[in-house]
Amino acid sequence: MVVRVQAEGFDAGGELNRFTAACDGAGAVVSFTGIVRNRAGAPLREMMIEHYPGMTEKAIAGIEAEAVDRWSLGRSLVIHRYGALAPGETIMMVATAARHRADAFQAAEFLMDYLKSRAPFWKKEIGRDGAEWVAARDEDEAALGRW
Amino acid sequence: MDVLYFAWVRERIGHPKEKVETTAATVRDLVEELRAREDRYDAAFADLSALRVAVDQELADFDADLSGVREVAFFPPMTGG
């Protein structure tokens, strides 16, 4: 289990290659990369991501521990950025490795669902005409119910 | 104890962190003390259903006990990922 919370950008492809190379005995690696989505109509200038230092790392480690407990996982990786990001930049990535793909897919989805609603990050969209906090979506909270 | 605010709660209250001397037994009691201070606190805490709370960096509810607690944080629902 590796958790990194950082302001700096990262190369998701390079991270995935290094993760895969270190996965002894795995038959499947699943990864997800989240990027800053631009808005239709009112272009986004930047996305500001705030977090709760200390709690963020603990919350993600707790979510990862839960995933390891539920699925047969070899390794997992979570990288999440904070600070000012431009549209198209990579915000975060998750990777999971398991002997079989079902475990890797499900654990990756579980990690994503929980990171959305249970890791203390808040996004603010900054456009030309002002800024607003991104509201949590009911669907994201509801997604936790399936686990 | 340290009281922390994040996202729009921080903006509405005007600072990210403060030391609070309190005898509040629960988070809800602490919220009532803060609301009585000034309008900006009252406005920030007007709708508790729009807020989440963490006690010593663990998600909690508003009835959580504050005895021995060092840090309480208030924030809107999280939007990670």
Short mmCIF file of C-alpha atoms in Angstrom, two decimals:
data_model
loop_
_atom_site.label_atom_id
_atom_site.label_comp_id
_atom_site.label_asym_id
_atom_site.label_seq_id
_atom_site.Cartn_x
_atom_site.Cartn_y
_atom_site.Cartn_z
CA MET A 1 0.00 0.00 0.00
CA VAL A 2 1.42 3.32 -1.05
CA VAL A 3 -0.31 6.67 -0.45
CA ARG A 4 1.07 9.94 -1.78
CA VAL A 5 -0.61 13.30 -1.30
CA GLN A 6 1.34 15.97 -3.14
CA ALA A 7 1.18 19.33 -4.89
CA GLU A 8 3.61 18.34 -7.67
CA GLY A 9 2.48 16.85 -10.92
CA PHE A 10 3.35 13.25 -11.75
CA ASP A 11 3.70 11.02 -14.77
CA ALA A 12 0.85 8.52 -14.47
CA GLY A 13 2.33 6.27 -17.17
CA GLY A 14 5.71 6.10 -15.47
CA GLU A 15 4.07 5.45 -12.10
CA LEU A 16 2.01 2.63 -13.58
CA ASN A 17 5.07 1.01 -15.17
CA ARG A 18 7.00 1.13 -11.91
CA PHE A 19 3.99 -0.20 -9.99
CA THR A 20 3.55 -3.07 -12.44
CA ALA A 21 7.25 -3.96 -12.39
CA ALA A 22 7.10 -4.34 -8.60
CA CYS A 23 4.02 -6.60 -8.60
CA ASP A 24 5.50 -9.98 -8.02
CA GLY A 25 2.98 -12.79 -8.50
CA ALA A 26 0.18 -10.59 -9.83
CA GLY A 27 -1.74 -11.55 -12.95
CA ALA A 28 -3.73 -8.33 -13.23
CA VAL A 29 -3.12 -4.62 -12.77
CA VAL A 30 -5.98 -2.11 -12.99
CA SER A 31 -5.43 1.63 -12.94
CA PHE A 32 -7.57 4.74 -12.97
CA THR A 33 -6.37 8.26 -13.72
CA GLY A 34 -8.49 11.31 -12.89
CA ILE A 35 -7.95 14.51 -14.86
CA VAL A 36 -9.27 18.05 -14.51
CA ARG A 37 -12.31 18.18 -16.77
CA ASN A 38 -12.96 21.41 -18.63
CA ARG A 39 -16.46 22.86 -18.64
CA ALA A 40 -18.61 23.31 -21.69
CA GLY A 41 -19.62 26.94 -22.11
CA ALA A 42 -17.70 28.67 -19.31
CA PRO A 43 -14.10 27.49 -19.66
CA LEU A 44 -12.26 26.61 -16.50
CA ARG A 45 -9.13 28.59 -15.72
CA GLU A 46 -8.02 26.33 -12.92
CA MET A 47 -9.17 23.83 -10.34
CA MET A 48 -8.06 24.53 -6.79
CA ILE A 49 -7.92 21.47 -4.57
CA GLU A 50 -7.85 21.90 -0.82
CA HIS A 51 -7.22 19.09 1.63
CA TYR A 52 -6.83 18.36 5.34
CA PRO A 53 -3.15 17.51 5.92
CA GLY A 54 -2.82 14.62 8.32
CA MET A 55 -6.40 13.41 8.04
CA THR A 56 -6.09 12.97 4.27
CA GLU A 57 -3.26 10.45 4.51
CA LYS A 58 -4.97 8.60 7.37
CA ALA A 59 -8.32 8.46 5.60
CA ILE A 60 -6.77 7.11 2.38
CA ALA A 61 -4.70 4.55 4.30
CA GLY A 62 -7.91 3.43 6.06
CA ILE A 63 -9.73 3.05 2.73
CA GLU A 64 -6.82 1.08 1.28
CA ALA A 65 -6.69 -1.18 4.34
CA GLU A 66 -10.39 -1.90 3.88
CA ALA A 67 -9.78 -2.80 0.21
CA VAL A 68 -6.94 -5.15 1.14
CA ASP A 69 -9.22 -6.75 3.69
CA ARG A 70 -12.04 -7.36 1.21
CA TRP A 71 -10.17 -8.43 -1.89
CA SER A 72 -7.13 -10.50 -2.55
CA LEU A 73 -4.79 -7.64 -3.43
CA GLY A 74 -1.06 -7.82 -4.00
CA ARG A 75 -0.36 -4.09 -4.04
CA SER A 76 -2.18 -0.82 -4.29
CA LEU A 77 -1.18 2.74 -5.05
CA VAL A 78 -3.03 6.03 -4.51
CA ILE A 79 -1.57 9.38 -5.59
CA HIS A 80 -3.72 12.50 -5.11
CA ARG A 81 -2.70 16.08 -5.79
CA TYR A 82 -3.75 19.33 -4.16
CA GLY A 83 -3.24 22.99 -5.05
CA ALA A 84 -3.91 24.75 -8.36
CA LEU A 85 -4.36 22.52 -11.42
CA ALA A 86 -5.08 23.44 -15.04
CA PRO A 87 -7.71 21.70 -17.21
CA GLY A 88 -6.29 18.45 -18.58
CA GLU A 89 -3.81 17.99 -15.74
CA THR A 90 -3.75 14.73 -13.83
CA ILE A 91 -5.41 15.06 -10.41
CA MET A 92 -4.98 11.56 -9.08
CA MET A 93 -4.41 7.93 -9.84
CA VAL A 94 -5.25 4.59 -8.30
CA ALA A 95 -3.64 1.28 -9.19
CA THR A 96 -4.39 -2.18 -7.86
CA ALA A 97 -2.63 -5.48 -8.47
CA ALA A 98 -4.06 -8.94 -7.84
CA ARG A 99 -3.63 -12.51 -9.00
CA HIS A 100 -6.92 -12.28 -10.90
CA ARG A 101 -8.61 -9.36 -12.59
CA ALA A 102 -11.93 -9.40 -10.71
CA ASP A 103 -10.17 -8.48 -7.46
CA ALA A 104 -8.13 -5.76 -9.13
CA PHE A 105 -11.15 -4.18 -10.90
CA GLN A 106 -13.44 -4.27 -7.88
CA ALA A 107 -10.82 -2.98 -5.46
CA ALA A 108 -10.00 -0.09 -7.82
CA GLU A 109 -13.68 0.87 -8.06
CA PHE A 110 -14.09 0.62 -4.32
CA LEU A 111 -11.05 2.84 -3.77
CA MET A 112 -12.40 5.42 -6.21
CA ASP A 113 -15.89 5.44 -4.71
CA TYR A 114 -14.51 5.98 -1.22
CA LEU A 115 -11.88 8.52 -2.24
CA LYS A 116 -14.64 10.64 -3.80
CA SER A 117 -16.73 10.93 -0.65
CA ARG A 118 -14.56 9.95 2.32
CA ALA A 119 -11.13 11.46 1.69
CA PRO A 120 -10.99 15.11 2.84
CA PHE A 121 -10.47 16.95 -0.45
CA TRP A 122 -12.53 19.86 -1.74
CA LYS A 123 -12.50 21.18 -5.28
CA LYS A 124 -13.07 24.76 -6.32
CA GLU A 125 -13.58 25.65 -9.97
CA ILE A 126 -12.13 28.98 -10.98
CA GLY A 127 -13.39 30.47 -14.22
CA ARG A 128 -13.13 33.86 -15.87
CA ASP A 129 -16.28 35.11 -14.16
CA GLY A 130 -15.72 33.85 -10.67
CA ALA A 131 -15.16 30.78 -8.58
CA GLU A 132 -17.35 28.16 -7.01
CA TRP A 133 -16.94 25.12 -4.81
CA VAL A 134 -17.86 21.86 -6.48
CA ALA A 135 -20.87 20.36 -4.69
CA ALA A 136 -20.81 16.72 -3.67
CA ARG A 137 -23.18 14.67 -5.81
CA ASP A 138 -25.87 12.44 -4.33
CA GLU A 139 -24.86 9.69 -6.78
CA ASP A 140 -21.36 9.63 -5.30
CA GLU A 141 -22.72 9.13 -1.81
CA ALA A 142 -25.19 6.52 -3.10
CA ALA A 143 -22.33 4.65 -4.82
CA LEU A 144 -20.95 3.71 -1.41
CA GLY A 145 -24.10 1.70 -0.73
CA ARG A 146 -23.12 -1.00 -3.23
CA TRP A 147 -20.11 -2.01 -1.17
CA MET B 1 -8.70 22.58 21.38
CA ASP B 2 -7.88 23.43 17.78
CA VAL B 3 -10.87 24.08 15.54
CA LEU B 4 -10.25 23.88 11.80
CA TYR B 5 -12.37 24.98 8.87
CA PHE B 6 -12.09 23.93 5.25
CA ALA B 7 -13.45 25.00 1.86
CA TRP B 8 -16.46 27.37 1.98
CA VAL B 9 -16.72 27.00 5.76
CA ARG B 10 -13.20 28.45 6.02
CA GLU B 11 -14.09 31.25 3.62
CA ARG B 12 -17.30 32.13 5.45
CA ILE B 13 -15.67 32.16 8.87
CA GLY B 14 -12.60 33.96 7.60
CA HIS B 15 -9.75 31.84 8.92
CA PRO B 16 -8.54 28.24 8.64
CA LYS B 17 -7.82 27.48 12.28
CA GLU B 18 -8.25 28.80 15.79
CA LYS B 19 -7.75 27.78 19.40
CA VAL B 20 -11.02 27.53 21.29
CA GLU B 21 -11.38 27.28 25.05
CA THR B 22 -14.54 25.34 25.61
CA THR B 23 -16.35 23.11 28.06
CA ALA B 24 -18.68 21.85 25.33
CA ALA B 25 -19.56 18.19 25.89
CA THR B 26 -20.40 17.39 22.28
CA VAL B 27 -19.75 18.73 18.80
CA ARG B 28 -23.32 20.07 18.75
CA ASP B 29 -22.64 22.07 21.95
CA LEU B 30 -19.44 23.45 20.42
CA VAL B 31 -21.39 24.51 17.32
CA GLU B 32 -23.90 26.37 19.52
CA GLU B 33 -21.06 28.19 21.30
CA LEU B 34 -19.47 29.19 18.00
CA ARG B 35 -22.80 30.33 16.53
CA ALA B 36 -23.36 32.65 19.47
CA ARG B 37 -20.06 34.44 18.78
CA GLU B 38 -20.69 36.36 15.59
CA ASP B 39 -22.94 36.45 12.56
CA ARG B 40 -20.35 34.84 10.29
CA TYR B 41 -20.24 31.76 12.52
CA ASP B 42 -24.01 31.72 12.78
CA ALA B 43 -24.23 31.82 8.97
CA ALA B 44 -21.62 29.11 8.46
CA PHE B 45 -23.36 26.72 10.84
CA ALA B 46 -26.95 27.59 9.91
CA ASP B 47 -27.57 24.29 8.10
CA LEU B 48 -25.77 21.38 9.75
CA SER B 49 -27.01 18.98 7.07
CA ALA B 50 -24.61 20.79 4.68
CA LEU B 51 -21.65 20.17 6.99
CA ARG B 52 -19.45 17.28 8.01
CA VAL B 53 -17.28 17.07 11.10
CA ALA B 54 -14.06 15.27 11.98
CA VAL B 55 -12.95 14.73 15.57
CA ASP B 56 -9.21 14.15 15.96
CA GLN B 57 -9.03 13.57 12.20
CA GLU B 58 -11.74 10.88 12.10
CA LEU B 59 -15.17 11.48 10.59
CA ALA B 60 -17.72 11.80 13.37
CA ASP B 61 -21.27 12.97 13.92
CA PHE B 62 -22.55 16.05 15.67
CA ASP B 63 -23.34 14.12 18.83
CA ALA B 64 -19.73 12.98 19.22
CA ASP B 65 -18.25 13.38 22.71
CA LEU B 66 -15.49 16.00 22.99
CA SER B 67 -13.80 14.85 26.18
CA GLY B 68 -10.05 14.59 25.64
CA VAL B 69 -10.38 15.76 22.04
CA ARG B 70 -7.61 17.96 20.63
CA GLU B 71 -8.83 18.82 17.17
CA VAL B 72 -12.26 19.34 15.60
CA ALA B 73 -12.71 20.20 11.92
CA PHE B 74 -15.78 21.42 10.05
CA PHE B 75 -16.18 21.19 6.29
CA PRO B 76 -18.67 20.55 3.49
CA PRO B 77 -19.15 17.05 2.02
CA MET B 78 -15.89 15.93 0.46
CA THR B 79 -15.22 16.01 -3.29
CA GLY B 80 -12.09 13.96 -3.85
CA GLY B 81 -11.10 11.77 -6.76
#
